[in-house]
């Protein structure tokens, strides 16, 4: 019980630290607003949200073209343990990408960060390569991939809902309904931040479950050992009891025999006194 309380307290502290550090981590997300996507043709789509999504894809395509050093720096930047929870972010590929595109992207990125290709920074290259490999293997598992897609979809829907609520409030106040998230870059970063928060929260909950399961398994194992040891002690006691049965019986018989002998001996001393004959003169 104490172990479980200690483990859960530790995880709670880690969660609090994460939420305290989250604003700092999010500020470390690099923005590259130099490219102007305002002239992008959104004619194939009909809504502003769909247009934003189209622009986001273009931004992601732009950001995916990095050198080996830049990719290693990206994958190992401060807070990467949380940034890299999103496998699509690690591979810099659209969640809607096909398995073939996913495989091509993995090969291209793994070559860029492979230790053999980065002899001047082998240790960091190995860490980056492991992050890429882990993300790719996760997306090969259909259940894991679906969970990741669900998180990303939830992040997107949350931001879209937030934008809608903002505009509704502005309309109610009679103000302009233009919000900062109308900028594709800002919209992309808002989705990115919300998605990262969701991935981080899920990771923390998973660790808490693992800690609890580990404690339960340990407790169950300790109970099994205790039961086994008790059974062993009972068997040894029974064995010793059986092995010493004859000795106990002999001892009892000897004791009984000695008792009878002593009783007879004591009886021999209980003789009546001799009667003196009265002499007459």
mmCIF file of C-alpha atoms in Angstrom:
data_model
loop_
_atom_site.group_PDB
_atom_site.id
_atom_site.type_symbol
_atom_site.label_atom_id
_atom_site.label_comp_id
_atom_site.label_asym_id
_atom_site.label_seq_id
_atom_site.Cartn_x
_atom_site.Cartn_y
_atom_site.Cartn_z
ATOM 1 C CA UNK A 1 0.000 0.000 0.000
ATOM 2 C CA UNK A 2 2.813 2.383 0.887
ATOM 3 C CA UNK A 3 4.548 1.561 -2.399
ATOM 4 C CA UNK A 4 1.384 2.372 -4.364
ATOM 5 C CA UNK A 5 0.905 5.674 -2.517
ATOM 6 C CA UNK A 6 4.557 6.592 -3.125
ATOM 7 C CA UNK A 7 4.349 5.706 -6.829
ATOM 8 C CA UNK A 8 1.100 7.598 -7.400
ATOM 9 C CA UNK A 9 2.437 10.602 -5.484
ATOM 10 C CA UNK A 10 5.526 10.551 -7.660
ATOM 11 C CA UNK A 11 3.442 10.429 -10.849
ATOM 12 C CA UNK A 12 1.213 13.235 -9.537
ATOM 13 C CA UNK A 13 4.307 15.351 -8.933
ATOM 14 C CA UNK A 14 5.507 14.611 -12.462
ATOM 15 C CA UNK A 15 2.113 15.626 -13.847
ATOM 16 C CA UNK A 16 2.168 18.893 -11.908
ATOM 17 C CA UNK A 17 5.685 19.559 -13.158
ATOM 18 C CA UNK A 18 4.539 18.867 -16.713
ATOM 19 C CA UNK A 19 1.673 21.337 -16.496
ATOM 20 C CA UNK A 20 4.025 23.888 -14.934
ATOM 21 C CA UNK A 21 6.556 23.401 -17.724
ATOM 22 C CA UNK A 22 4.027 23.164 -20.558
ATOM 23 C CA UNK A 23 3.911 26.889 -21.368
ATOM 24 C CA UNK A 24 7.719 26.996 -21.547
ATOM 25 C CA UNK A 25 7.811 23.900 -23.751
ATOM 26 C CA UNK A 26 5.203 25.288 -26.095
ATOM 27 C CA UNK A 27 7.151 28.499 -26.475
ATOM 28 C CA UNK A 28 10.053 26.437 -27.808
ATOM 29 C CA UNK A 29 8.045 25.422 -30.885
ATOM 30 C CA UNK A 30 9.827 27.046 -33.794
ATOM 31 C CA UNK A 31 7.732 29.196 -36.090
ATOM 32 C CA UNK A 32 8.705 30.034 -39.636
ATOM 33 C CA UNK A 33 6.268 32.733 -40.768
ATOM 34 C CA UNK A 34 8.525 33.858 -43.594
ATOM 35 C CA UNK A 35 6.483 31.959 -46.165
ATOM 36 C CA UNK A 36 3.259 33.613 -47.184
ATOM 37 C CA UNK A 37 0.400 31.173 -47.659
ATOM 38 C CA UNK A 38 -2.255 33.869 -47.807
ATOM 39 C CA UNK A 39 -2.377 33.570 -51.604
ATOM 40 C CA UNK A 40 -2.917 29.797 -51.559
ATOM 41 C CA UNK A 41 -5.886 28.780 -53.666
ATOM 42 C CA UNK A 42 -8.557 27.254 -51.412
ATOM 43 C CA UNK A 43 -11.115 26.891 -54.161
ATOM 44 C CA UNK A 44 -11.410 23.088 -53.800
ATOM 45 C CA UNK A 45 -12.788 23.563 -50.294
ATOM 46 C CA UNK A 46 -15.766 25.516 -49.029
ATOM 47 C CA UNK A 47 -15.185 26.381 -45.364
ATOM 48 C CA UNK A 48 -12.521 28.395 -43.584
ATOM 49 C CA UNK A 49 -11.646 25.383 -41.418
ATOM 50 C CA UNK A 50 -11.038 23.247 -44.510
ATOM 51 C CA UNK A 51 -8.954 26.008 -46.044
ATOM 52 C CA UNK A 52 -6.905 26.253 -42.851
ATOM 53 C CA UNK A 53 -6.369 22.498 -42.921
ATOM 54 C CA UNK A 54 -5.133 22.709 -46.527
ATOM 55 C CA UNK A 55 -2.722 25.485 -45.609
ATOM 56 C CA UNK A 56 -1.488 23.538 -42.583
ATOM 57 C CA UNK A 57 -0.572 20.658 -44.883
ATOM 58 C CA UNK A 58 1.490 23.036 -46.999
ATOM 59 C CA UNK A 59 3.243 24.360 -43.901
ATOM 60 C CA UNK A 60 4.023 20.838 -42.713
ATOM 61 C CA UNK A 61 5.408 19.975 -46.139
ATOM 62 C CA UNK A 62 7.665 23.036 -45.951
ATOM 63 C CA UNK A 63 8.863 22.226 -42.446
ATOM 64 C CA UNK A 64 9.662 18.608 -43.323
ATOM 65 C CA UNK A 65 12.589 19.656 -45.549
ATOM 66 C CA UNK A 66 15.428 19.860 -43.022
ATOM 67 C CA UNK A 67 19.074 18.834 -42.991
ATOM 68 C CA UNK A 68 20.414 15.918 -40.937
ATOM 69 C CA UNK A 69 21.609 18.236 -38.175
ATOM 70 C CA UNK A 70 18.321 20.136 -38.130
ATOM 71 C CA UNK A 71 16.344 16.886 -37.895
ATOM 72 C CA UNK A 72 18.500 15.618 -35.027
ATOM 73 C CA UNK A 73 18.116 18.956 -33.243
ATOM 74 C CA UNK A 74 14.349 18.835 -33.806
ATOM 75 C CA UNK A 75 13.990 15.314 -32.436
ATOM 76 C CA UNK A 76 16.171 15.993 -29.390
ATOM 77 C CA UNK A 77 15.084 19.545 -28.563
ATOM 78 C CA UNK A 78 14.195 20.367 -24.927
ATOM 79 C CA UNK A 79 10.901 18.704 -24.049
ATOM 80 C CA UNK A 80 11.312 16.076 -26.785
ATOM 81 C CA UNK A 81 10.106 13.338 -24.421
ATOM 82 C CA UNK A 82 6.650 14.954 -24.730
ATOM 83 C CA UNK A 83 6.941 16.389 -28.245
ATOM 84 C CA UNK A 84 7.820 12.932 -29.590
ATOM 85 C CA UNK A 85 4.721 11.286 -28.142
ATOM 86 C CA UNK A 86 2.961 12.143 -31.391
ATOM 87 C CA UNK A 87 4.345 9.673 -33.960
ATOM 88 C CA UNK A 88 3.079 11.749 -36.880
ATOM 89 C CA UNK A 89 4.958 14.758 -35.530
ATOM 90 C CA UNK A 90 8.130 12.694 -35.179
ATOM 91 C CA UNK A 91 7.920 11.547 -38.805
ATOM 92 C CA UNK A 92 6.536 14.896 -39.991
ATOM 93 C CA UNK A 93 3.854 13.231 -42.043
ATOM 94 C CA UNK A 94 0.158 13.923 -42.465
ATOM 95 C CA UNK A 95 -2.140 11.626 -40.468
ATOM 96 C CA UNK A 96 -4.032 10.911 -43.690
ATOM 97 C CA UNK A 97 -0.900 9.572 -45.399
ATOM 98 C CA UNK A 98 -1.037 6.084 -46.884
ATOM 99 C CA UNK A 99 1.072 3.207 -45.601
ATOM 100 C CA UNK A 100 3.265 3.517 -48.688
ATOM 101 C CA UNK A 101 3.882 7.225 -48.041
ATOM 102 C CA UNK A 102 4.534 6.434 -44.384
ATOM 103 C CA UNK A 103 7.139 3.852 -45.303
ATOM 104 C CA UNK A 104 8.835 6.231 -47.763
ATOM 105 C CA UNK A 105 8.938 8.982 -45.155
ATOM 106 C CA UNK A 106 10.396 6.656 -42.548
ATOM 107 C CA UNK A 107 13.158 5.537 -44.898
ATOM 108 C CA UNK A 108 14.030 9.089 -45.899
ATOM 109 C CA UNK A 109 14.074 10.388 -42.323
ATOM 110 C CA UNK A 110 15.897 7.372 -40.898
ATOM 111 C CA UNK A 111 18.657 7.824 -43.481
ATOM 112 C CA UNK A 112 19.005 11.495 -42.542
ATOM 113 C CA UNK A 113 19.490 10.809 -38.832
ATOM 114 C CA UNK A 114 21.225 7.419 -39.024
ATOM 115 C CA UNK A 115 24.419 7.278 -36.919
ATOM 116 C CA UNK A 116 26.410 6.007 -39.899
ATOM 117 C CA UNK A 117 25.521 9.216 -41.751
ATOM 118 C CA UNK A 118 26.377 11.441 -38.784
ATOM 119 C CA UNK A 119 29.790 10.311 -37.603
ATOM 120 C CA UNK A 120 30.475 13.711 -36.049
ATOM 121 C CA UNK A 121 27.470 13.313 -33.704
ATOM 122 C CA UNK A 122 26.916 9.563 -33.372
ATOM 123 C CA UNK A 123 25.373 9.533 -29.891
ATOM 124 C CA UNK A 124 22.693 12.133 -30.609
ATOM 125 C CA UNK A 125 22.078 10.635 -34.050
ATOM 126 C CA UNK A 126 21.428 7.245 -32.405
ATOM 127 C CA UNK A 127 18.872 8.806 -30.055
ATOM 128 C CA UNK A 128 17.143 10.568 -32.959
ATOM 129 C CA UNK A 129 17.132 7.371 -35.024
ATOM 130 C CA UNK A 130 15.544 5.443 -32.130
ATOM 131 C CA UNK A 131 12.809 8.087 -31.861
ATOM 132 C CA UNK A 132 12.053 7.757 -35.591
ATOM 133 C CA UNK A 133 12.105 3.964 -35.442
ATOM 134 C CA UNK A 134 9.792 3.911 -32.408
ATOM 135 C CA UNK A 135 7.290 6.236 -34.091
ATOM 136 C CA UNK A 136 7.248 4.135 -37.266
ATOM 137 C CA UNK A 137 6.740 0.868 -35.377
ATOM 138 C CA UNK A 138 3.920 2.450 -33.383
ATOM 139 C CA UNK A 139 2.121 3.480 -36.565
ATOM 140 C CA UNK A 140 2.511 -0.024 -37.973
ATOM 141 C CA UNK A 141 0.309 -1.231 -35.114
ATOM 142 C CA UNK A 142 -3.218 -0.431 -36.293
ATOM 143 C CA UNK A 143 -4.628 -0.122 -32.775
ATOM 144 C CA UNK A 144 -1.870 2.277 -31.725
ATOM 145 C CA UNK A 145 -2.269 4.229 -34.945
ATOM 146 C CA UNK A 146 -6.020 4.576 -34.398
ATOM 147 C CA UNK A 147 -5.455 5.888 -30.865
ATOM 148 C CA UNK A 148 -2.973 8.445 -32.179
ATOM 149 C CA UNK A 149 -5.414 9.540 -34.883
ATOM 150 C CA UNK A 150 -8.166 9.879 -32.290
ATOM 151 C CA UNK A 151 -5.964 12.165 -30.183
ATOM 152 C CA UNK A 152 -5.101 14.339 -33.187
ATOM 153 C CA UNK A 153 -8.758 14.539 -34.208
ATOM 154 C CA UNK A 154 -9.715 15.520 -30.665
ATOM 155 C CA UNK A 155 -7.085 18.270 -30.681
ATOM 156 C CA UNK A 156 -8.328 19.609 -34.023
ATOM 157 C CA UNK A 157 -11.965 19.562 -32.918
ATOM 158 C CA UNK A 158 -11.111 21.309 -29.654
ATOM 159 C CA UNK A 159 -9.370 24.191 -31.441
ATOM 160 C CA UNK A 160 -12.143 24.518 -34.017
ATOM 161 C CA UNK A 161 -14.708 24.590 -31.210
ATOM 162 C CA UNK A 162 -12.659 27.184 -29.350
ATOM 163 C CA UNK A 163 -12.460 29.376 -32.471
ATOM 164 C CA UNK A 164 -16.204 29.034 -33.040
ATOM 165 C CA UNK A 165 -16.930 30.034 -29.443
ATOM 166 C CA UNK A 166 -14.607 33.028 -29.724
ATOM 167 C CA UNK A 167 -16.370 34.266 -32.848
ATOM 168 C CA UNK A 168 -19.774 33.687 -31.293
ATOM 169 C CA UNK A 169 -18.774 35.806 -28.300
ATOM 170 C CA UNK A 170 -17.374 38.553 -30.533
ATOM 171 C CA UNK A 171 -20.573 38.566 -32.584
ATOM 172 C CA UNK A 172 -22.607 38.814 -29.396
ATOM 173 C CA UNK A 173 -20.524 41.801 -28.340
ATOM 174 C CA UNK A 174 -20.948 43.415 -31.762
ATOM 175 C CA UNK A 175 -17.238 43.231 -32.525
ATOM 176 C CA UNK A 176 -15.275 41.998 -35.530
ATOM 177 C CA UNK A 177 -15.257 38.214 -35.731
ATOM 178 C CA UNK A 178 -11.654 38.035 -36.877
ATOM 179 C CA UNK A 179 -9.551 35.962 -34.439
ATOM 180 C CA UNK A 180 -5.859 35.172 -34.380
ATOM 181 C CA UNK A 181 -6.538 31.541 -35.272
ATOM 182 C CA UNK A 182 -7.684 32.726 -38.717
ATOM 183 C CA UNK A 183 -3.952 32.912 -39.432
ATOM 184 C CA UNK A 184 -3.007 29.408 -40.648
ATOM 185 C CA UNK A 185 0.276 29.525 -38.722
ATOM 186 C CA UNK A 186 -1.510 30.387 -35.478
ATOM 187 C CA UNK A 187 -4.182 27.780 -36.159
ATOM 188 C CA UNK A 188 -1.515 25.147 -36.802
ATOM 189 C CA UNK A 189 0.304 25.990 -33.593
ATOM 190 C CA UNK A 190 -2.927 25.945 -31.588
ATOM 191 C CA UNK A 191 -3.731 22.452 -32.870
ATOM 192 C CA UNK A 192 -0.165 21.363 -32.253
ATOM 193 C CA UNK A 193 -0.197 22.618 -28.658
ATOM 194 C CA UNK A 194 -3.558 21.070 -27.836
ATOM 195 C CA UNK A 195 -2.574 17.767 -29.412
ATOM 196 C CA UNK A 196 0.679 17.702 -27.469
ATOM 197 C CA UNK A 197 -1.206 18.318 -24.217
ATOM 198 C CA UNK A 198 -3.542 15.427 -24.959
ATOM 199 C CA UNK A 199 -0.671 13.075 -25.790
ATOM 200 C CA UNK A 200 1.155 14.118 -22.608
ATOM 201 C CA UNK A 201 -1.912 13.585 -20.416
ATOM 202 C CA UNK A 202 -2.498 10.146 -21.931
ATOM 203 C CA UNK A 203 1.159 9.228 -21.358
ATOM 204 C CA UNK A 204 0.924 10.249 -17.706
ATOM 205 C CA UNK A 205 -2.284 8.270 -17.215
ATOM 206 C CA UNK A 206 -0.667 5.258 -18.861
ATOM 207 C CA UNK A 207 2.323 5.482 -16.507
ATOM 208 C CA UNK A 208 -0.027 5.733 -13.536
ATOM 209 C CA UNK A 209 -1.864 2.614 -14.698
ATOM 210 C CA UNK A 210 1.424 0.797 -15.234
ATOM 211 C CA UNK A 211 2.615 1.783 -11.744
ATOM 212 C CA UNK A 212 -0.656 0.602 -10.231
ATOM 213 C CA UNK A 213 -0.573 -2.652 -12.211
ATOM 214 C CA UNK A 214 3.034 -3.223 -11.185
ATOM 215 C CA UNK A 215 2.090 -2.726 -7.547
ATOM 216 C CA UNK A 216 -0.866 -5.098 -7.875
ATOM 217 C CA UNK A 217 1.330 -7.734 -9.525
ATOM 218 C CA UNK A 218 3.948 -7.334 -6.816
ATOM 219 C CA UNK A 219 1.329 -7.605 -4.072
ATOM 220 C CA UNK A 220 -0.191 -10.688 -5.698
ATOM 221 C CA UNK A 221 3.262 -12.229 -6.038
ATOM 222 C CA UNK A 222 4.044 -11.528 -2.380
ATOM 223 C CA UNK A 223 0.770 -13.183 -1.373
ATOM 224 C CA UNK A 224 1.596 -16.214 -3.532
ATOM 225 C CA UNK A 225 5.030 -16.477 -1.903
ATOM 226 C CA UNK A 226 3.510 -16.142 1.558
ATOM 227 C CA UNK A 227 0.940 -18.873 0.835
ATOM 228 C CA UNK A 228 3.646 -21.123 -0.632
ATOM 229 C CA UNK A 229 5.916 -20.612 2.385
ATOM 230 C CA UNK A 230 3.058 -21.345 4.806
ATOM 231 C CA UNK A 231 2.219 -24.522 2.904
ATOM 232 C CA UNK A 232 5.894 -25.509 3.012
ATOM 233 C CA UNK A 233 6.057 -24.920 6.769
ATOM 234 C CA UNK A 234 2.888 -26.978 7.253
ATOM 235 C CA UNK A 235 4.327 -29.842 5.189
ATOM 236 C CA UNK A 236 7.598 -29.777 7.111
ATOM 237 C CA UNK A 237 5.739 -29.749 10.418
ATOM 238 C CA UNK A 238 3.570 -32.684 9.349
ATOM 239 C CA UNK A 239 6.627 -34.553 8.105
ATOM 240 C CA UNK A 240 8.493 -34.013 11.372
ATOM 241 C CA UNK A 241 5.378 -34.986 13.292
ATOM 242 C CA UNK A 242 5.113 -38.275 11.397
ATOM 243 C CA UNK A 243 8.836 -39.007 11.628
ATOM 244 C CA UNK A 244 8.894 -38.525 15.399
ATOM 245 C CA UNK A 245 5.673 -40.442 16.065
ATOM 246 C CA UNK A 246 7.440 -43.702 17.046
ATOM 247 C CA UNK A 247 9.857 -41.821 19.259
ATOM 248 C CA UNK A 248 7.033 -40.085 21.053
ATOM 249 C CA UNK A 249 5.172 -43.378 21.540
ATOM 250 C CA UNK A 250 8.303 -45.081 22.910
ATOM 251 C CA UNK A 251 8.940 -42.169 25.232
ATOM 252 C CA UNK A 252 5.395 -42.350 26.517
ATOM 253 C CA UNK A 253 5.598 -46.098 27.068
ATOM 254 C CA UNK A 254 8.902 -45.697 28.885
ATOM 255 C CA UNK A 255 7.401 -42.983 31.023
ATOM 256 C CA UNK A 256 4.407 -45.181 31.819
ATOM 257 C CA UNK A 257 6.624 -48.132 32.678
ATOM 258 C CA UNK A 258 8.777 -46.040 34.987
ATOM 259 C CA UNK A 259 5.661 -44.760 36.700
ATOM 260 C CA UNK A 260 4.403 -48.245 37.424
ATOM 261 C CA UNK A 261 7.790 -49.405 38.678
ATOM 262 C CA UNK A 262 8.055 -46.448 41.024
ATOM 263 C CA UNK A 263 4.552 -47.118 42.302
ATOM 264 C CA UNK A 264 5.458 -50.709 43.176
ATOM 265 C CA UNK A 265 8.644 -49.619 44.880
ATOM 266 C CA UNK A 266 6.802 -47.061 46.960
ATOM 267 C CA UNK A 267 4.286 -49.693 48.003
ATOM 268 C CA UNK A 268 7.037 -51.976 49.403
ATOM 269 C CA UNK A 269 7.980 -49.396 52.007
ATOM 270 C CA UNK A 270 4.466 -49.174 53.347
ATOM 271 C CA UNK A 271 4.659 -52.127 55.763
ATOM 272 C CA UNK A 272 2.636 -52.241 58.962
ATOM 273 C CA UNK A 273 4.654 -51.841 62.205
ATOM 274 C CA UNK A 274 5.622 -54.963 64.130
ATOM 275 C CA UNK A 275 3.480 -55.688 67.140
ATOM 276 C CA UNK A 276 5.430 -56.235 70.334
ATOM 277 C CA UNK A 277 4.275 -59.105 72.392
ATOM 278 C CA UNK A 278 3.460 -58.190 75.970
ATOM 279 C CA UNK A 279 5.634 -60.118 78.424
ATOM 280 C CA UNK A 280 4.138 -61.224 81.750
ATOM 281 C CA UNK A 281 6.063 -61.888 84.901
#
